[in-house]
Coordinates of C-alpha atoms and ligand atoms in Angstrom, one line a residue:
X2 CA 1.6 3.8 -50.0
X3 CA 1.9 0.3 -48.6
X4 CA -1.3 -1.7 -48.3
X5 CA -1.6 -5.1 -46.6
X6 CA -3.2 -8.0 -48.5
X7 CA -6.5 -7.4 -46.7
X8 CA -6.4 -3.7 -47.6
X9 CA -5.6 -4.6 -51.2
X10 CA -8.8 -6.7 -51.3
X11 CA -10.8 -3.8 -49.9
X12 CA -9.4 -1.5 -52.5
X13 CA -10.1 -4.0 -55.3
X14 CA -13.8 -4.2 -54.4
X15 CA -13.7 -7.8 -53.0
X16 CA -15.8 -6.6 -50.0
X17 CA -18.4 -4.7 -52.1
X18 CA -18.8 -1.2 -53.4
X19 CA -19.1 0.6 -50.1
X20 CA -15.8 -0.7 -48.8
X21 CA -14.2 -0.1 -52.2
X22 CA -15.3 3.5 -52.3
X23 CA -14.3 4.1 -48.7
X24 CA -10.8 2.6 -49.3
X25 CA -10.4 4.7 -52.3
X26 CA -11.0 7.8 -50.2
X27 CA -8.5 6.6 -47.6
X28 CA -5.8 5.9 -50.1
X29 CA -6.3 9.3 -51.8
X30 CA -6.0 11.0 -48.4
X31 CA -2.9 8.9 -47.6
X32 CA -1.3 9.8 -50.9
X33 CA -2.0 13.6 -50.5
X34 CA -0.5 13.6 -47.0
X35 CA 2.4 11.2 -47.6
X36 CA 1.2 8.3 -45.4
X37 CA 3.4 5.2 -45.4
X38 CA 0.5 2.9 -44.9
X39 CA -2.7 2.5 -42.9
X40 CA -3.2 2.1 -39.2
X41 CA -6.0 0.2 -37.5
X42 CA -8.4 2.4 -35.5
X43 CA -10.5 1.6 -32.4
X44 CA -13.1 4.4 -32.6
X45 CA -14.7 6.8 -35.1
X46 CA -16.6 10.1 -34.6
X47 CA -18.4 11.3 -37.7
X48 CA -19.3 14.9 -38.6
X49 CA -21.4 16.0 -41.5
X50 CA -24.7 15.1 -40.0
X51 CA -26.8 18.3 -40.1
X52 CA -28.9 18.8 -43.2
X53 CA -27.9 22.4 -42.9
X54 CA -24.2 21.6 -43.6
X55 CA -24.4 18.6 -45.9
X56 CA -27.6 19.3 -47.8
X57 CA -29.2 17.1 -50.5
X58 CA -25.8 15.9 -51.9
X59 CA -24.7 14.7 -48.5
X60 CA -28.0 12.8 -48.0
X61 CA -27.7 11.1 -51.4
X62 CA -24.1 10.0 -50.7
X63 CA -25.1 8.5 -47.3
X64 CA -28.2 6.8 -48.8
X65 CA -26.1 5.2 -51.5
X66 CA -23.5 3.9 -49.0
X67 CA -26.3 2.6 -46.7
X68 CA -28.1 0.8 -49.5
X69 CA -24.8 -0.7 -50.7
X70 CA -24.6 -2.4 -47.3
X71 CA -21.9 -0.2 -45.7
X72 CA -21.2 -1.3 -42.1
X73 CA -18.8 0.3 -39.6
X74 CA -16.1 -1.9 -38.2
X75 CA -15.4 0.0 -35.0
X76 CA -17.6 1.8 -32.4
X77 CA -18.7 5.0 -34.0
X78 CA -20.8 8.0 -33.0
X79 CA -22.3 10.9 -34.8
X80 CA -21.8 14.7 -34.6
X81 CA -24.8 16.9 -33.8
X82 CA -27.7 16.9 -36.2
X83 CA -29.8 20.0 -37.2
X84 CA -32.7 19.1 -35.0
X85 CA -33.6 17.6 -31.6
X86 CA -34.5 14.1 -32.9
X87 CA -37.3 13.6 -30.3
X88 CA -38.5 17.1 -29.4
X89 CA -38.2 18.7 -32.9
X90 CA -41.9 19.6 -33.2
X91 CA -42.5 21.0 -29.8
X92 CA -39.3 23.2 -30.1
X93 CA -40.5 24.6 -33.4
X94 CA -37.9 23.1 -35.8
X95 CA -39.0 23.5 -39.5
X96 CA -40.9 20.5 -40.7
X97 CA -39.3 19.8 -44.1
X98 CA -35.8 20.3 -42.6
X99 CA -36.7 17.8 -39.8
X100 CA -37.9 15.2 -42.4
X101 CA -34.6 15.4 -44.3
X102 CA -32.6 15.3 -41.1
X103 CA -34.3 12.1 -40.0
X104 CA -33.4 10.5 -43.3
X105 CA -29.8 11.4 -42.8
X106 CA -29.7 9.9 -39.3
X107 CA -31.5 6.8 -40.5
X108 CA -28.8 6.2 -43.2
X109 CA -26.1 6.5 -40.6
X110 CA -28.1 4.1 -38.3
X111 CA -28.3 1.5 -41.0
X112 CA -24.5 1.6 -41.2
X113 CA -24.3 0.6 -37.5
X114 CA -23.3 4.0 -36.2
X115 CA -24.7 5.1 -32.9
X116 CA -27.2 7.9 -33.4
X117 CA -26.1 9.7 -30.2
X118 CA -25.6 12.9 -32.1
X119 CA -23.0 14.7 -30.0
X120 CA -19.8 16.7 -30.2
X121 CA -18.8 15.4 -26.7
X122 CA -18.7 11.6 -27.4
X123 CA -16.1 11.3 -24.7
X124 CA -18.9 12.2 -22.1
X125 CA -21.1 9.3 -23.3
X126 CA -18.9 6.3 -23.7
X127 CA -16.8 6.9 -26.8
X128 CA -13.6 7.2 -24.9
X129 CA -10.5 5.8 -26.7
X130 CA -7.5 5.1 -24.5
X131 CA -4.1 6.7 -24.4
X132 CA -2.0 6.0 -27.5
X133 CA -4.9 4.4 -29.5
X134 CA -5.5 5.4 -33.1
X135 CA -8.9 6.8 -34.0
X136 CA -10.6 8.8 -36.8
X137 CA -12.6 11.6 -35.4
X138 CA -13.9 14.7 -37.3
X139 CA -15.6 17.1 -34.9
X140 CA -12.7 19.6 -34.4
X141 CA -13.4 20.2 -30.7
X142 CA -13.6 16.5 -30.1
X143 CA -10.4 15.9 -32.1
X144 CA -8.7 18.4 -29.8
X145 CA -10.1 16.7 -26.7
X146 CA -9.2 13.2 -27.9
X147 CA -5.6 14.1 -28.8
X148 CA -4.9 16.4 -25.9
X149 CA -6.8 15.1 -22.9
X150 CA -7.3 11.4 -23.7
X151 CA -3.9 11.1 -25.5
X152 CA -5.6 9.2 -28.4
X153 CA -4.3 9.9 -31.9
X154 CA -6.4 11.4 -34.7
X155 CA -6.0 13.9 -37.5
X156 CA -8.8 16.5 -38.0
X157 CA -10.8 14.2 -40.3
X158 CA -13.5 15.5 -42.6
X159 CA -16.8 13.8 -42.4
X160 CA -16.2 11.4 -45.4
X161 CA -12.7 10.6 -44.2
X162 CA -13.9 9.6 -40.7
X163 CA -16.8 7.6 -42.2
X164 CA -14.5 5.8 -44.6
X165 CA -12.2 5.0 -41.8
X166 CA -15.1 3.6 -39.7
X167 CA -16.2 1.4 -42.7
X168 CA -12.6 0.1 -43.3
X169 CA -11.5 0.1 -39.7
X170 CA -8.4 2.0 -40.7
X171 CA -7.0 5.4 -41.4
X172 CA -3.9 6.6 -43.2
X173 CA -0.9 6.8 -40.9
X174 CA 0.4 10.4 -41.0
X175 CA 0.2 13.6 -39.0
X176 CA -1.0 13.3 -35.4
X177 CA -0.8 9.5 -35.6
X178 CA 3.0 10.0 -35.5
X179 CA 5.2 11.1 -32.5
X180 CA 6.9 13.9 -34.4
X181 CA 3.6 15.8 -35.0
X182 CA 2.8 15.8 -31.3
X183 CA 5.6 18.1 -30.1
X184 CA 4.7 21.7 -29.3
X185 CA 5.8 24.7 -31.3
X186 CA 4.4 27.6 -29.2
X187 CA 4.8 28.2 -25.5
X188 CA 1.8 30.0 -24.0
X189 CA 2.3 31.6 -20.6
X190 CA -1.0 32.7 -19.0
X191 CA -0.4 35.4 -16.4
X192 CA -3.9 35.5 -15.0
X193 CA -6.1 33.1 -13.1
X194 CA -8.8 31.5 -15.4
X195 CA -12.5 30.9 -14.8
X196 CA -15.7 30.4 -16.8
X197 CA -15.6 31.6 -20.4
X198 CA -11.9 32.6 -20.0
X199 CA -10.9 29.2 -21.2
X200 CA -12.7 29.8 -24.5
X201 CA -11.4 33.3 -24.9
X202 CA -7.8 31.9 -24.3
X203 CA -8.3 29.2 -26.9
X204 CA -9.6 31.7 -29.4
X205 CA -6.6 34.0 -29.0
X206 CA -4.0 31.2 -29.0
X207 CA -5.7 29.4 -32.0
X208 CA -5.3 32.6 -34.0
X209 CA -1.7 32.8 -33.1
X210 CA -0.7 29.2 -33.6
X211 CA -2.7 28.3 -36.7
X212 CA -2.2 24.5 -37.2
X213 CA 0.6 24.3 -34.6
X214 CA 0.7 22.7 -31.2
X215 CA 0.5 25.1 -28.2
X216 CA 2.0 24.2 -24.8
X217 CA 0.2 26.0 -22.0
X218 CA 1.7 27.0 -18.7
X219 CA -1.1 28.2 -16.5
X220 CA -0.7 30.5 -13.6
X221 CA -1.0 28.4 -10.6
X222 CA -1.2 24.6 -11.0
X223 CA -2.8 24.0 -7.6
X224 CA -5.5 26.5 -7.9
X225 CA -6.6 26.5 -11.5
X226 CA -5.9 23.0 -12.8
X227 CA -8.5 22.8 -15.5
X228 CA -11.1 20.0 -15.5
X229 CA -13.1 18.3 -18.3
X230 CA -15.5 21.3 -18.8
X231 CA -12.7 23.8 -19.1
X232 CA -10.5 21.6 -21.3
X233 CA -13.4 21.0 -23.7
X234 CA -14.0 24.8 -24.0
X235 CA -10.3 25.5 -24.5
X236 CA -9.9 22.9 -27.2
X237 CA -13.1 23.9 -29.0
X238 CA -12.0 27.5 -29.3
X239 CA -8.4 26.6 -30.3
X240 CA -9.8 24.4 -33.0
X241 CA -12.2 27.0 -34.3
X242 CA -10.0 30.1 -34.6
X243 CA -7.0 28.0 -35.7
X244 CA -6.7 24.6 -37.1
X245 CA -5.4 23.1 -33.8
X246 CA -5.8 19.4 -33.3
X247 CA -3.6 19.0 -30.2
X248 CA -2.5 21.1 -27.2
X249 CA -0.6 20.3 -24.0
X250 CA -1.2 21.8 -20.5
X251 CA 1.6 21.5 -18.1
X252 CA 0.8 19.3 -15.1
X253 CA -2.5 18.4 -16.6
X254 CA -2.6 16.6 -20.0
X255 CA -1.1 13.1 -20.4
X256 CA 1.7 13.8 -22.9
X257 CA 3.1 17.0 -21.4
X258 CA 6.0 15.1 -19.7
X259 CA 7.1 13.6 -22.9
X260 CA 7.3 17.0 -24.7
X261 CA 8.4 19.3 -21.9
X262 CA 12.0 19.0 -23.1
X263 CA 11.0 20.7 -26.3
X264 CA 9.6 23.8 -24.6
X265 CA 13.0 25.4 -23.8
X266 CA 13.6 27.2 -27.1
X267 CA 10.1 27.8 -28.2
X268 CA 8.6 31.1 -29.3
X269 CA 6.6 32.5 -26.4
X270 CA 3.2 34.1 -26.2
X271 CA 2.1 35.8 -22.9
X272 CA -1.6 36.2 -22.2
X273 CA -2.9 38.8 -19.7
X274 CA -6.3 39.5 -18.2
X275 CA -6.8 42.4 -20.6
X276 CA -6.2 40.1 -23.6
X277 CA -9.0 37.8 -22.4
X278 CA -11.5 40.6 -21.7
X279 CA -10.8 42.3 -25.0
X280 CA -11.4 39.0 -26.8
X281 CA -14.8 38.6 -25.2
X282 CA -15.7 42.2 -26.2
X283 CA -14.5 41.8 -29.8
X284 CA -16.4 38.6 -30.4
X285 CA -19.7 40.1 -29.3
X286 CA -21.7 41.8 -32.0
X287 CA -24.8 42.8 -30.0
X288 CA -25.9 43.3 -26.4
X289 CA -29.2 41.6 -25.5
X290 CA -29.8 38.0 -26.5
X291 CA -33.3 36.8 -27.3
X292 CA -32.1 33.2 -27.2
X293 CA -29.3 32.0 -24.8
X294 CA -27.7 28.9 -26.1
X295 CA -25.4 27.0 -23.8
X296 CA -23.5 23.7 -24.4
X297 CA -20.9 24.4 -27.1
X298 CA -19.4 21.8 -27.0
X299 CA -22.4 19.8 -25.6
X300 CA -23.0 20.3 -21.9
X301 CA -21.9 17.8 -19.3
X302 CA -24.2 16.7 -16.5
X303 CA -22.6 19.1 -14.0
X304 CA -22.8 22.0 -16.3
X305 CA -26.6 21.4 -16.7
X306 CA -26.9 21.0 -13.0
X307 CA -25.3 24.4 -12.3
X308 CA -27.7 26.1 -14.7
X309 CA -30.7 24.1 -13.3
X310 CA -30.0 25.1 -9.7
X311 CA -29.6 28.8 -10.7
X312 CA -33.0 28.7 -12.4
X313 CA -34.9 26.7 -9.8
X314 CA -38.1 28.5 -8.8
X315 CA -37.5 31.5 -11.2
X316 CA -39.0 32.5 -14.6
X317 CA -36.7 33.3 -17.5
X318 CA -37.2 36.5 -19.5
X319 CA -35.3 35.3 -22.5
X320 CA -35.4 31.9 -24.2
X321 CA -32.8 29.3 -23.2
X322 CA -31.5 26.1 -24.8
X323 CA -29.0 24.0 -23.0
X324 CA -27.6 21.7 -25.7
X325 CA -26.4 18.2 -24.9
X326 CA -26.6 14.6 -25.9
X327 CA -29.6 12.3 -25.3
X328 CA -27.5 10.3 -22.8
X329 CA -26.6 13.3 -20.7
X330 CA -30.2 14.5 -20.9
X331 CA -31.4 11.2 -19.6
X332 CA -29.2 11.6 -16.5
X333 CA -30.3 15.3 -16.2
X334 CA -34.0 14.1 -16.3
X335 CA -33.3 11.7 -13.5
X336 CA -31.5 14.4 -11.4
X337 CA -34.5 16.7 -11.8
X338 CA -32.4 19.2 -13.7
X339 CA -34.5 19.1 -16.9
X340 CA -37.7 19.8 -14.9
X341 CA -36.1 22.8 -13.1
X342 CA -35.0 24.3 -16.4
X343 CA -38.3 23.7 -18.1
X344 CA -40.3 25.1 -15.2
X345 CA -38.3 28.3 -15.6
X346 CA -39.1 28.4 -19.3
X347 CA -35.9 26.9 -20.7
X348 CA -35.2 23.7 -22.6
X349 CA -32.6 20.9 -22.5
X350 CA -32.1 20.4 -26.2
X351 CA -30.6 17.2 -27.5
X352 CA -28.7 16.1 -30.6
X353 CA -28.2 19.6 -32.0
X354 CA -26.7 23.1 -31.3
X355 CA -26.9 26.8 -32.0
X356 CA -24.5 26.4 -35.0
X357 CA -25.9 23.4 -36.9
X358 CA -29.6 23.9 -36.2
X359 CA -31.5 26.2 -38.6
X360 CA -31.9 28.9 -35.9
X361 CA -31.8 31.6 -38.5
X362 CA -35.1 30.3 -39.8
X363 CA -36.7 30.0 -36.3
X364 CA -37.3 33.7 -35.5
X365 CA -34.2 34.3 -33.4
X366 CA -32.0 37.4 -34.0
X367 CA -29.4 37.7 -31.2
X368 CA -27.9 34.5 -29.6
X369 CA -26.2 34.6 -26.2
X370 CA -23.3 32.1 -25.8
X371 CA -20.7 31.4 -23.2
X372 CA -18.5 29.6 -25.7
X373 CA -15.9 31.3 -27.8
X374 CA -16.3 28.7 -30.5
X375 CA -20.0 29.4 -30.8
X376 CA -19.3 33.2 -30.7
X377 CA -17.0 32.6 -33.6
X378 CA -19.4 30.5 -35.7
X379 CA -22.9 31.8 -35.0
X380 CA -22.4 35.0 -37.1
X381 CA -20.7 33.2 -40.0
X382 CA -22.8 30.0 -40.1
X383 CA -26.2 31.4 -39.0
X384 CA -25.8 35.1 -40.0
X385 CA -27.1 36.2 -36.6
X386 CA -25.7 38.5 -33.9
X387 CA -24.0 37.1 -30.9
X388 CA -23.2 38.1 -27.3
X389 CA -20.3 36.2 -25.7
X390 CA -20.3 36.4 -21.9
X391 CA -20.6 34.2 -18.8
X392 CA -23.9 32.4 -18.9
X393 CA -24.9 34.0 -15.6
X394 CA -24.8 37.4 -17.3
X395 CA -26.7 36.2 -20.4
X396 CA -29.8 34.9 -18.7
X397 CA -32.4 37.4 -17.5
X398 CA -35.2 36.7 -15.1
X399 CA -38.8 38.0 -15.1
X400 CA -39.3 40.5 -12.3
Ligands
PMV521 C1 -18.7 23.5 -36.4 C2 -18.8 22.1 -36.0 O1 -18.6 21.9 -34.6 C3 -20.2 21.5 -36.3 C4 -20.5 21.5 -37.8 O2 -20.0 20.4 -38.4 P1 -20.7 19.3 -39.3 O3 -22.0 19.8 -39.7 O4 -20.8 18.1 -38.4 O5 -19.7 19.0 -40.4 C5 -17.7 21.3 -36.8 C6 -16.3 21.3 -36.3 O6 -15.8 22.3 -35.7 O7 -15.6 20.3 -36.6
SF4_522 S1 -20.7 24.2 -32.9 FE1 -20.3 23.7 -30.7 S2 -22.1 22.7 -30.0 FE2 -22.2 22.7 -32.2 S3 -21.4 20.7 -32.9 FE3 -19.7 22.2 -32.9 S4 -18.8 22.1 -30.8 FE4 -20.8 21.1 -30.7

C-alpha cells in the first residue's frame, strides 16, 4: 500500500518504537484488507480496557507502549473498564482485579487517552462530524458513529484503534469508502416500536444481515422517529448478533437520502410484533433477576432520570446498577437522580458494565437487562442467566 514520506518515517522507526510498532500493525491491517493507503483520523475510541477481557498479556502490551513514550495524536477515549474506578470498593469489586484494572487505565492515561471509560463516547464529547474519518472499536459505538453521526470507521479491534490513535491514521478501506456504505437488505417494520423493541429488532436483523448494511423503513415516521436512546440500542444489538457497522433509517439517519436509490431491488425482510416478542422470550434464560443492570450501551442522562423518578420514595427488592460514564453521572448527581436511585437501594455505576465487570465473581446469578446486546452477551461472557424485558418489569419494590 502507498505510504506518504511521513508514514514511511513512522514505519522505519524514526519516531521511536511505539510509533513504529503501531504503524506496523496499521500496515499489516491495510495489506490484509486491501487498503490503497492511509487516511488521517480525527478521533479514536479504544476497546480492550477491562482486565477481564485483555488479562495479563494486554496489561503488559499497554505497559510497554506507555513506557516507550506512546502518545495519541487525536482526541481518544476508552471503552468501559472492569470496575467503577472510584466506587470499586463500596460496590464490592474484587480487590486484586481492581488493582490490575487501575494499572491498565493508568497505562492508557499516560498515552494521553481520556480515561472516561464509556461505550457511549458520543454522549460525552467524542462526537466526530459527518464524513470525518475515525478509528473506533466498541461495536455499538462504531454503529452509532457510522449510522447516526455519519462519521466513517471500520469495526476496529482494540490494538487497531490504539495504533490509529498513536499514528493519527488508519488504513483506507471498508466503511471509509462510499461503496461499502450502500445497503444490501431492506427491513420493513410493520409494528410501532417502543422500549426494548429497538434492541429486539436489532438482534433479529443483525442475525439476518451478518456483516451487511440494513436499511430500515419504520412504520410511521411521524410517530416513531427514533431518538438517540433508541438508535444506540438498535445499533448495539445489530452489532452484537451480526457484524454490522452501519445501518440507515429512512427519514432519520444522515446518509439515507444518498442511498435510498439502492433500495429498489434489495432483498426484503419484514418484521412483525410477534417477531419482536418472540426474540425477547428466546433471549431470556431465567425469570427473576437478583441484579438488574441497565445502561447497555451506557445510559444517557434522560434514561437515568426516568429510572430515578420511578424509584423516588420507594425501596427496591432486587439490586440495581444503572451503568454510565463518569461525565453523565456528574450531571445525574447534580440533577438529584443519583440520590433518588441510591435512596431506593440502587447504584449509578460508572466506567463499567454487566458484561465487562467480573459480576460472575460477585455473587450474582440472574441478571435482568433491557438491552438485547446485554442479553446476548451476559450468558456467554459471564456464564450467568439473563432476563430480557422492559426495565419497568425487571425492577421489584419492597412491599
Ligand atoms: C462487548 C463489548 O461491548 C465490550 C467488551 O469489549 P472490550 O473488553 O472493550 O474489548 C465490545 C464490543 O461489542 O465491541
Ligand atoms: S456490553 Fe454494553 S454496556 Fe458493556 S461496553 Fe458493551 S455496549 Fe457498553
